[in-house]
């Protein structure tokens, strides 16, 4: 998946950050992790499951586009969709792995806090990511 640009792993100021392309985890407009996404998350989780002294924060930064009309009832804005997606990944990691209870949390950011400027389709594609940040327990 790393070679296919589905996953990026980097060290950011002493924190391990795993970035996964949204389309690898979710179908369009959905907060339910798809079959391919569940498999991918298990592979990712196995690689850092032994890091018991780390908290895992699942973050989702949305794009600034308006939610499709058919999704408005469930997700009034991209903020709700991003929060639902990060919560789905956090819940999956907590339930399907041996992570310590309480070591996984979720954050869904509003369109006011994108990963990059959302001024072009290319930049919106760059924003469609889920980040899992491993932070040392204080």
Backbone as JSON Lines, residues from 0, in Angstrom:
{"i":0,"aa":"X","n":[0.82,-1.2,0.0],"ca":[0.0,0.0,0.0],"c":[0.86,1.25,0.0]}
{"i":1,"aa":"X","n":[2.01,1.19,0.65],"ca":[2.9,2.35,0.65],"c":[3.37,2.62,-0.77]}
{"i":2,"aa":"X","n":[3.77,1.56,-1.47],"ca":[4.23,1.71,-2.85],"c":[3.12,2.22,-3.76]}
{"i":3,"aa":"X","n":[1.88,1.87,-3.46],"ca":[0.74,2.29,-4.28],"c":[0.21,3.65,-3.85]}
{"i":4,"aa":"X","n":[0.93,4.34,-2.99],"ca":[0.54,5.66,-2.49],"c":[-0.78,5.66,-1.73]}
{"i":5,"aa":"X","n":[-1.13,4.51,-1.13],"ca":[-2.34,4.42,-0.31],"c":[-2.03,4.82,1.14]}
{"i":6,"aa":"X","n":[-0.77,4.6,1.55],"ca":[-0.35,4.87,2.92],"c":[0.97,5.63,2.9]}
{"i":7,"aa":"X","n":[1.07,6.57,3.82],"ca":[2.32,7.3,4.01],"c":[2.65,7.26,5.49]}
{"i":8,"aa":"X","n":[3.9,6.94,5.83],"ca":[4.34,6.89,7.22],"c":[5.47,7.89,7.39]}
{"i":9,"aa":"X","n":[5.35,8.72,8.43],"ca":[6.39,9.71,8.66],"c":[6.53,10.02,10.15]}
{"i":10,"aa":"X","n":[7.71,10.5,10.53],"ca":[7.97,10.95,11.89],"c":[7.83,12.46,11.89]}
{"i":11,"aa":"X","n":[6.9,12.96,12.7],"ca":[6.65,14.39,12.78],"c":[6.84,14.83,14.23]}
{"i":12,"aa":"X","n":[7.97,15.45,14.5],"ca":[8.28,15.97,15.83],"c":[8.12,14.9,16.92]}
{"i":13,"aa":"X","n":[8.68,13.72,16.67],"ca":[8.65,12.64,17.65],"c":[7.36,11.85,17.68]}
{"i":14,"aa":"X","n":[6.44,12.15,16.78],"ca":[5.18,11.42,16.68],"c":[5.18,10.65,15.37]}
{"i":15,"aa":"X","n":[4.71,9.42,15.42],"ca":[4.6,8.63,14.2],"c":[3.23,8.92,13.59]}
{"i":16,"aa":"X","n":[3.21,9.35,12.32],"ca":[1.96,9.69,11.65],"c":[1.78,8.77,10.45]}
{"i":17,"aa":"X","n":[0.65,8.05,10.44],"ca":[0.28,7.18,9.34],"c":[-0.89,7.84,8.62]}
{"i":18,"aa":"X","n":[-0.71,8.14,7.35],"ca":[-1.75,8.8,6.56],"c":[-2.27,7.8,5.54]}
{"i":19,"aa":"X","n":[-3.6,7.64,5.51],"ca":[-4.24,6.69,4.61],"c":[-5.23,7.43,3.71]}
{"i":20,"aa":"X","n":[-5.2,7.13,2.43],"ca":[-6.11,7.75,1.47],"c":[-7.54,7.3,1.81]}
{"i":21,"aa":"X","n":[-8.46,8.28,1.89],"ca":[-9.87,8.01,2.21],"c":[-10.47,6.9,1.36]}
{"i":22,"aa":"X","n":[-10.23,6.95,0.05],"ca":[-10.85,5.99,-0.85],"c":[-10.43,4.56,-0.56]}
{"i":23,"aa":"X","n":[-9.32,4.37,0.15],"ca":[-8.88,3.04,0.51],"c":[-9.7,2.48,1.67]}
{"i":24,"aa":"X","n":[-10.4,3.35,2.4],"ca":[-11.16,2.92,3.58],"c":[-12.67,3.02,3.42]}
{"i":25,"aa":"X","n":[-13.13,4.01,2.68],"ca":[-14.57,4.31,2.62],"c":[-15.06,4.42,1.19]}
{"i":26,"aa":"X","n":[-16.3,4.02,0.99],"ca":[-16.97,4.32,-0.27],"c":[-17.4,5.78,-0.22]}
{"i":27,"aa":"X","n":[-17.63,6.38,-1.34],"ca":[-17.99,7.79,-1.42],"c":[-19.21,8.1,-0.56]}
{"i":28,"aa":"X","n":[-19.11,9.13,0.28],"ca":[-20.22,9.59,1.09],"c":[-20.56,8.71,2.27]}
{"i":29,"aa":"X","n":[-19.74,7.71,2.57],"ca":[-20.04,6.77,3.65],"c":[-19.05,6.91,4.79]}
{"i":30,"aa":"X","n":[-19.51,6.62,6.0],"ca":[-18.6,6.58,7.15],"c":[-18.36,5.13,7.59]}
{"i":31,"aa":"X","n":[-18.91,4.19,6.85],"ca":[-18.71,2.77,7.14],"c":[-17.44,2.29,6.42]}
{"i":32,"aa":"X","n":[-16.54,1.69,7.18],"ca":[-15.29,1.19,6.6],"c":[-15.62,0.02,5.67]}
{"i":33,"aa":"X","n":[-15.11,0.08,4.44],"ca":[-15.4,-0.99,3.49],"c":[-14.49,-2.2,3.73]}
{"i":34,"aa":"X","n":[-14.75,-3.28,3.03],"ca":[-14.0,-4.53,3.23],"c":[-12.5,-4.32,3.01]}
{"i":35,"aa":"X","n":[-12.17,-3.65,1.94],"ca":[-10.76,-3.36,1.64],"c":[-10.13,-2.52,2.76]}
{"i":36,"aa":"X","n":[-10.89,-1.57,3.28],"ca":[-10.41,-0.71,4.35],"c":[-10.17,-1.47,5.64]}
{"i":37,"aa":"X","n":[-11.06,-2.41,5.97],"ca":[-10.87,-3.2,7.19],"c":[-9.58,-4.02,7.1]}
{"i":38,"aa":"X","n":[-9.35,-4.6,5.94],"ca":[-8.12,-5.38,5.74],"c":[-6.89,-4.48,5.87]}
{"i":39,"aa":"X","n":[-6.95,-3.33,5.23],"ca":[-5.83,-2.39,5.27],"c":[-5.57,-1.91,6.7]}
{"i":40,"aa":"X","n":[-6.63,-1.57,7.44],"ca":[-6.45,-1.11,8.83],"c":[-5.85,-2.2,9.71]}
{"i":41,"aa":"X","n":[-6.23,-3.45,9.49],"ca":[-5.64,-4.55,10.28],"c":[-4.15,-4.67,9.97]}
{"i":42,"aa":"X","n":[-3.77,-4.52,8.72],"ca":[-2.35,-4.58,8.37],"c":[-1.58,-3.43,9.01]}
{"i":43,"aa":"X","n":[-2.16,-2.24,8.97],"ca":[-1.52,-1.08,9.58],"c":[-1.42,-1.27,11.09]}
{"i":44,"aa":"X","n":[-2.52,-1.71,11.71],"ca":[-2.55,-1.89,13.16],"c":[-1.52,-2.91,13.63]}
{"i":45,"aa":"X","n":[-1.35,-3.98,12.87],"ca":[-0.36,-4.99,13.24],"c":[1.04,-4.4,13.33]}
{"i":46,"aa":"X","n":[1.33,-3.43,12.49],"ca":[2.67,-2.86,12.45],"c":[2.96,-1.98,13.67]}
{"i":47,"aa":"X","n":[1.93,-1.46,14.34],"ca":[2.21,-0.64,15.53],"c":[1.45,-1.11,16.76]}
{"i":48,"aa":"X","n":[0.93,-2.32,16.74],"ca":[0.16,-2.86,17.86],"c":[1.0,-3.03,19.12]}
{"i":49,"aa":"X","n":[2.29,-3.31,18.98],"ca":[3.14,-3.55,20.14],"c":[3.57,-2.27,20.85]}
{"i":50,"aa":"X","n":[3.25,-1.14,20.3],"ca":[3.62,0.14,20.91],"c":[2.61,0.48,22.0]}
{"i":51,"aa":"X","n":[2.69,-0.25,23.11],"ca":[1.73,-0.11,24.21],"c":[1.83,1.24,24.91]}
{"i":52,"aa":"X","n":[2.95,1.92,24.78],"ca":[3.13,3.19,25.48],"c":[2.73,4.38,24.61]}
{"i":53,"aa":"X","n":[1.92,4.12,23.6],"ca":[1.51,5.17,22.68],"c":[-0.02,5.3,22.69]}
{"i":54,"aa":"X","n":[-0.48,6.53,22.64],"ca":[-1.89,6.81,22.37],"c":[-2.05,6.94,20.87]}
{"i":55,"aa":"X","n":[-3.21,6.59,20.38],"ca":[-3.49,6.69,18.95],"c":[-4.61,7.69,18.73]}
{"i":56,"aa":"X","n":[-4.34,8.72,17.97],"ca":[-5.33,9.72,17.65],"c":[-5.66,9.6,16.17]}
{"i":57,"aa":"X","n":[-6.92,9.36,15.86],"ca":[-7.37,9.25,14.48],"c":[-7.96,10.6,14.1]}
{"i":58,"aa":"X","n":[-7.41,11.22,13.06],"ca":[-7.84,12.55,12.63],"c":[-8.34,12.51,11.2]}
{"i":59,"aa":"X","n":[-9.36,13.3,10.94],"ca":[-9.87,13.45,9.57],"c":[-10.07,14.92,9.29]}
{"i":60,"aa":"X","n":[-9.38,15.4,8.27],"ca":[-9.52,16.78,7.81],"c":[-10.39,16.77,6.56]}
{"i":61,"aa":"X","n":[-11.47,17.52,6.54],"ca":[-12.37,17.48,5.38],"c":[-11.95,18.43,4.27]}
{"i":62,"aa":"X","n":[-12.56,18.24,3.14],"ca":[-12.42,19.22,2.08],"c":[-13.49,20.28,2.28]}
{"i":63,"aa":"X","n":[-13.42,21.34,1.55],"ca":[-14.36,22.44,1.76],"c":[-15.57,22.4,0.84]}
{"i":64,"aa":"X","n":[-15.78,21.29,0.18],"ca":[-16.94,21.17,-0.71],"c":[-18.2,20.95,0.11]}
{"i":65,"aa":"X","n":[-19.32,21.3,-0.46],"ca":[-20.62,21.09,0.17],"c":[-20.97,19.61,0.06]}
{"i":66,"aa":"X","n":[-21.59,19.08,1.11],"ca":[-22.01,17.69,1.1],"c":[-23.1,17.5,0.04]}
{"i":67,"aa":"X","n":[-23.03,16.4,-0.67],"ca":[-24.01,16.03,-1.68],"c":[-25.42,16.1,-1.08]}
{"i":68,"aa":"X","n":[-26.37,16.61,-1.84],"ca":[-27.75,16.8,-1.36],"c":[-28.34,15.53,-0.75]}
{"i":69,"aa":"X","n":[-28.07,14.38,-1.35],"ca":[-28.64,13.12,-0.85],"c":[-28.06,12.72,0.51]}
{"i":70,"aa":"X","n":[-26.92,13.28,0.9],"ca":[-26.3,12.95,2.19],"c":[-26.59,13.97,3.28]}
{"i":71,"aa":"X","n":[-27.19,15.09,2.93],"ca":[-27.39,16.21,3.87],"c":[-28.12,15.81,5.15]}
{"i":72,"aa":"X","n":[-29.08,14.91,5.07],"ca":[-29.83,14.52,6.26],"c":[-28.91,13.82,7.27]}
{"i":73,"aa":"X","n":[-28.04,12.96,6.79],"ca":[-27.14,12.22,7.68],"c":[-25.9,13.04,8.05]}
{"i":74,"aa":"X","n":[-25.35,13.76,7.08],"ca":[-24.15,14.57,7.28],"c":[-24.41,15.99,6.8]}
{"i":75,"aa":"X","n":[-24.88,16.88,7.68],"ca":[-25.2,18.25,7.27],"c":[-24.02,19.0,6.64]}
{"i":76,"aa":"X","n":[-22.79,18.61,7.02],"ca":[-21.6,19.25,6.44],"c":[-20.47,18.23,6.39]}
{"i":77,"aa":"X","n":[-19.38,18.63,5.74],"ca":[-18.21,17.74,5.7],"c":[-17.61,17.55,7.09]}
{"i":78,"aa":"X","n":[-17.88,18.45,8.01],"ca":[-17.42,18.3,9.38],"c":[-18.0,17.03,10.01]}
{"i":79,"aa":"X","n":[-19.32,16.84,9.88],"ca":[-19.95,15.65,10.44],"c":[-19.45,14.38,9.76]}
{"i":80,"aa":"X","n":[-19.25,14.44,8.46],"ca":[-18.73,13.28,7.75],"c":[-17.31,12.96,8.21]}
{"i":81,"aa":"X","n":[-16.47,13.97,8.37],"ca":[-15.1,13.72,8.81],"c":[-15.08,13.16,10.23]}
{"i":82,"aa":"X","n":[-15.94,13.68,11.1],"ca":[-16.0,13.17,12.48],"c":[-16.48,11.72,12.5]}
{"i":83,"aa":"X","n":[-17.48,11.4,11.68],"ca":[-17.99,10.03,11.62],"c":[-16.94,9.07,11.08]}
{"i":84,"aa":"X","n":[-16.18,9.49,10.1],"ca":[-15.13,8.63,9.55],"c":[-14.0,8.4,10.55]}
{"i":85,"aa":"X","n":[-13.57,9.44,11.23],"ca":[-12.5,9.25,12.21],"c":[-12.99,8.38,13.36]}
{"i":86,"aa":"X","n":[-14.24,8.55,13.79],"ca":[-14.8,7.72,14.85],"c":[-14.9,6.26,14.42]}
{"i":87,"aa":"X","n":[-15.26,6.02,13.17],"ca":[-15.34,4.65,12.65],"c":[-13.98,3.96,12.7]}
{"i":88,"aa":"X","n":[-12.94,4.67,12.29],"ca":[-11.59,4.1,12.32],"c":[-11.14,3.87,13.76]}
{"i":89,"aa":"X","n":[-11.38,4.84,14.64],"ca":[-10.99,4.7,16.05],"c":[-11.7,3.5,16.68]}
{"i":90,"aa":"X","n":[-13.0,3.39,16.46],"ca":[-13.76,2.27,17.01],"c":[-13.24,0.94,16.47]}
{"i":91,"aa":"X","n":[-12.99,0.88,15.17],"ca":[-12.46,-0.34,14.56],"c":[-11.14,-0.74,15.23]}
{"i":92,"aa":"X","n":[-10.23,0.22,15.37],"ca":[-8.93,-0.08,15.99],"c":[-9.09,-0.54,17.43]}
{"i":93,"aa":"X","n":[-10.0,0.07,18.17],"ca":[-10.21,-0.3,19.57],"c":[-10.82,-1.69,19.68]}
{"i":94,"aa":"X","n":[-11.77,-2.02,18.81],"ca":[-12.49,-3.28,18.91],"c":[-11.75,-4.46,18.29]}
{"i":95,"aa":"X","n":[-10.97,-4.22,17.26],"ca":[-10.36,-5.32,16.51],"c":[-8.89,-5.57,16.84]}
{"i":96,"aa":"X","n":[-8.34,-4.81,17.78],"ca":[-6.93,-4.98,18.13],"c":[-6.81,-5.14,19.64]}
{"i":97,"aa":"X","n":[-5.59,-5.32,20.1],"ca":[-5.34,-5.44,21.54],"c":[-4.82,-4.13,22.12]}
{"i":98,"aa":"X","n":[-5.17,-3.01,21.5],"ca":[-4.77,-1.72,22.05],"c":[-5.36,-1.56,23.43]}
{"i":99,"aa":"X","n":[-4.65,-0.88,24.29],"ca":[-5.15,-0.64,25.63],"c":[-6.46,0.16,25.56]}
{"i":100,"aa":"X","n":[-7.43,-0.19,26.41],"ca":[-8.67,0.6,26.43],"c":[-8.36,2.07,26.7]}
{"i":101,"aa":"X","n":[-8.99,2.92,25.95],"ca":[-8.77,4.36,26.13],"c":[-7.56,4.91,25.42]}
{"i":102,"aa":"X","n":[-6.82,4.06,24.69],"ca":[-5.62,4.57,24.01],"c":[-5.92,5.08,22.61]}
{"i":103,"aa":"X","n":[-7.17,4.96,22.18],"ca":[-7.55,5.41,20.84],"c":[-8.6,6.52,20.98]}
{"i":104,"aa":"X","n":[-8.39,7.62,20.27],"ca":[-9.38,8.7,20.26],"c":[-9.56,9.17,18.82]}
{"i":105,"aa":"X","n":[-10.64,9.95,18.61],"ca":[-10.97,10.41,17.26],"c":[-11.18,11.91,17.26]}
{"i":106,"aa":"X","n":[-10.79,12.53,16.14],"ca":[-11.03,13.96,15.94],"c":[-11.45,14.18,14.5]}
{"i":107,"aa":"X","n":[-12.56,14.88,14.33],"ca":[-13.03,15.24,13.0],"c":[-13.02,16.75,12.9]}
{"i":108,"aa":"X","n":[-12.22,17.27,12.01],"ca":[-12.08,18.71,11.9],"c":[-13.07,19.29,10.9]}
{"i":109,"aa":"X","n":[-13.42,20.54,11.1],"ca":[-14.35,21.19,10.18],"c":[-13.59,21.65,8.94]}
{"i":110,"aa":"X","n":[-14.33,22.14,7.98],"ca":[-13.74,22.62,6.74],"c":[-12.83,23.82,6.98]}
{"i":111,"aa":"X","n":[-12.87,24.39,8.18],"ca":[-11.99,25.51,8.51],"c":[-10.57,25.07,8.84]}
{"i":112,"aa":"X","n":[-10.35,23.76,8.95],"ca":[-9.02,23.25,9.27],"c":[-8.62,22.13,8.3]}
{"i":113,"aa":"X","n":[-8.52,22.44,7.01],"ca":[-8.13,21.42,6.04],"c":[-6.64,21.13,6.13]}
{"i":114,"aa":"X","n":[-6.23,20.0,5.56],"ca":[-4.81,19.64,5.53],"c":[-4.04,20.56,4.6]}
{"i":115,"aa":"X","n":[-4.71,21.06,3.59],"ca":[-4.09,21.93,2.61],"c":[-5.17,22.87,2.07]}
{"i":116,"aa":"X","n":[-4.78,23.87,1.35],"ca":[-5.75,24.78,0.76],"c":[-6.62,23.99,-0.21]}
{"i":117,"aa":"X","n":[-7.92,24.13,-0.1],"ca":[-8.87,23.37,-0.91],"c":[-9.34,24.15,-2.13]}
{"i":118,"aa":"X","n":[-8.42,24.79,-2.82],"ca":[-8.81,25.67,-3.92],"c":[-8.89,24.99,-5.28]}
{"i":119,"aa":"X","n":[-8.38,23.78,-5.4],"ca":[-8.43,23.05,-6.67],"c":[-8.81,21.6,-6.4]}
{"i":120,"aa":"X","n":[-9.25,20.9,-7.44],"ca":[-9.58,19.49,-7.27],"c":[-8.36,18.69,-6.84]}
{"i":121,"aa":"X","n":[-7.19,19.02,-7.36],"ca":[-5.95,18.33,-6.96],"c":[-5.71,18.49,-5.46]}
{"i":122,"aa":"X","n":[-5.89,19.68,-4.93],"ca":[-5.7,19.91,-3.49],"c":[-6.79,19.24,-2.67]}
{"i":123,"aa":"X","n":[-8.02,19.18,-3.18],"ca":[-9.09,18.48,-2.45],"c":[-8.77,17.0,-2.36]}
{"i":124,"aa":"X","n":[-8.21,16.43,-3.4],"ca":[-7.8,15.02,-3.37],"c":[-6.73,14.81,-2.3]}
{"i":125,"aa":"X","n":[-5.79,15.75,-2.19],"ca":[-4.74,15.65,-1.17],"c":[-5.32,15.71,0.24]}
{"i":126,"aa":"X","n":[-6.48,16.32,0.42],"ca":[-7.1,16.46,1.72],"c":[-7.89,15.21,2.12]}
{"i":127,"aa":"X","n":[-8.28,14.4,1.19],"ca":[-9.11,13.22,1.47],"c":[-8.27,12.11,2.1]}
{"i":128,"aa":"X","n":[-7.91,12.32,3.35],"ca":[-7.04,11.39,4.05],"c":[-7.53,11.19,5.48]}
{"i":129,"aa":"X","n":[-7.16,10.05,6.04],"ca":[-7.31,9.77,7.46],"c":[-5.89,9.69,8.01]}
{"i":130,"aa":"X","n":[-5.66,10.34,9.14],"ca":[-4.34,10.27,9.78],"c":[-4.47,9.55,11.12]}
{"i":131,"aa":"X","n":[-3.55,8.64,11.36],"ca":[-3.44,7.99,12.67],"c":[-2.11,8.46,13.24]}
{"i":132,"aa":"X","n":[-2.18,9.17,14.36],"ca":[-1.0,9.76,14.97],"c":[-0.72,9.0,16.26]}
{"i":133,"aa":"X","n":[0.49,8.45,16.38],"ca":[0.9,7.77,17.6],"c":[1.68,8.75,18.45]}
{"i":134,"aa":"X","n":[1.18,8.97,19.66],"ca":[1.77,9.96,20.56],"c":[2.19,9.24,21.82]}
{"i":135,"aa":"X","n":[3.43,9.47,22.31],"ca":[3.86,8.83,23.56],"c":[2.94,9.22,24.72]}
{"i":136,"aa":"X","n":[2.6,8.22,25.55],"ca":[1.79,8.5,26.74],"c":[2.64,9.27,27.72]}
{"i":137,"aa":"X","n":[2.09,10.37,28.23],"ca":[2.83,11.22,29.16],"c":[2.83,10.63,30.56]}
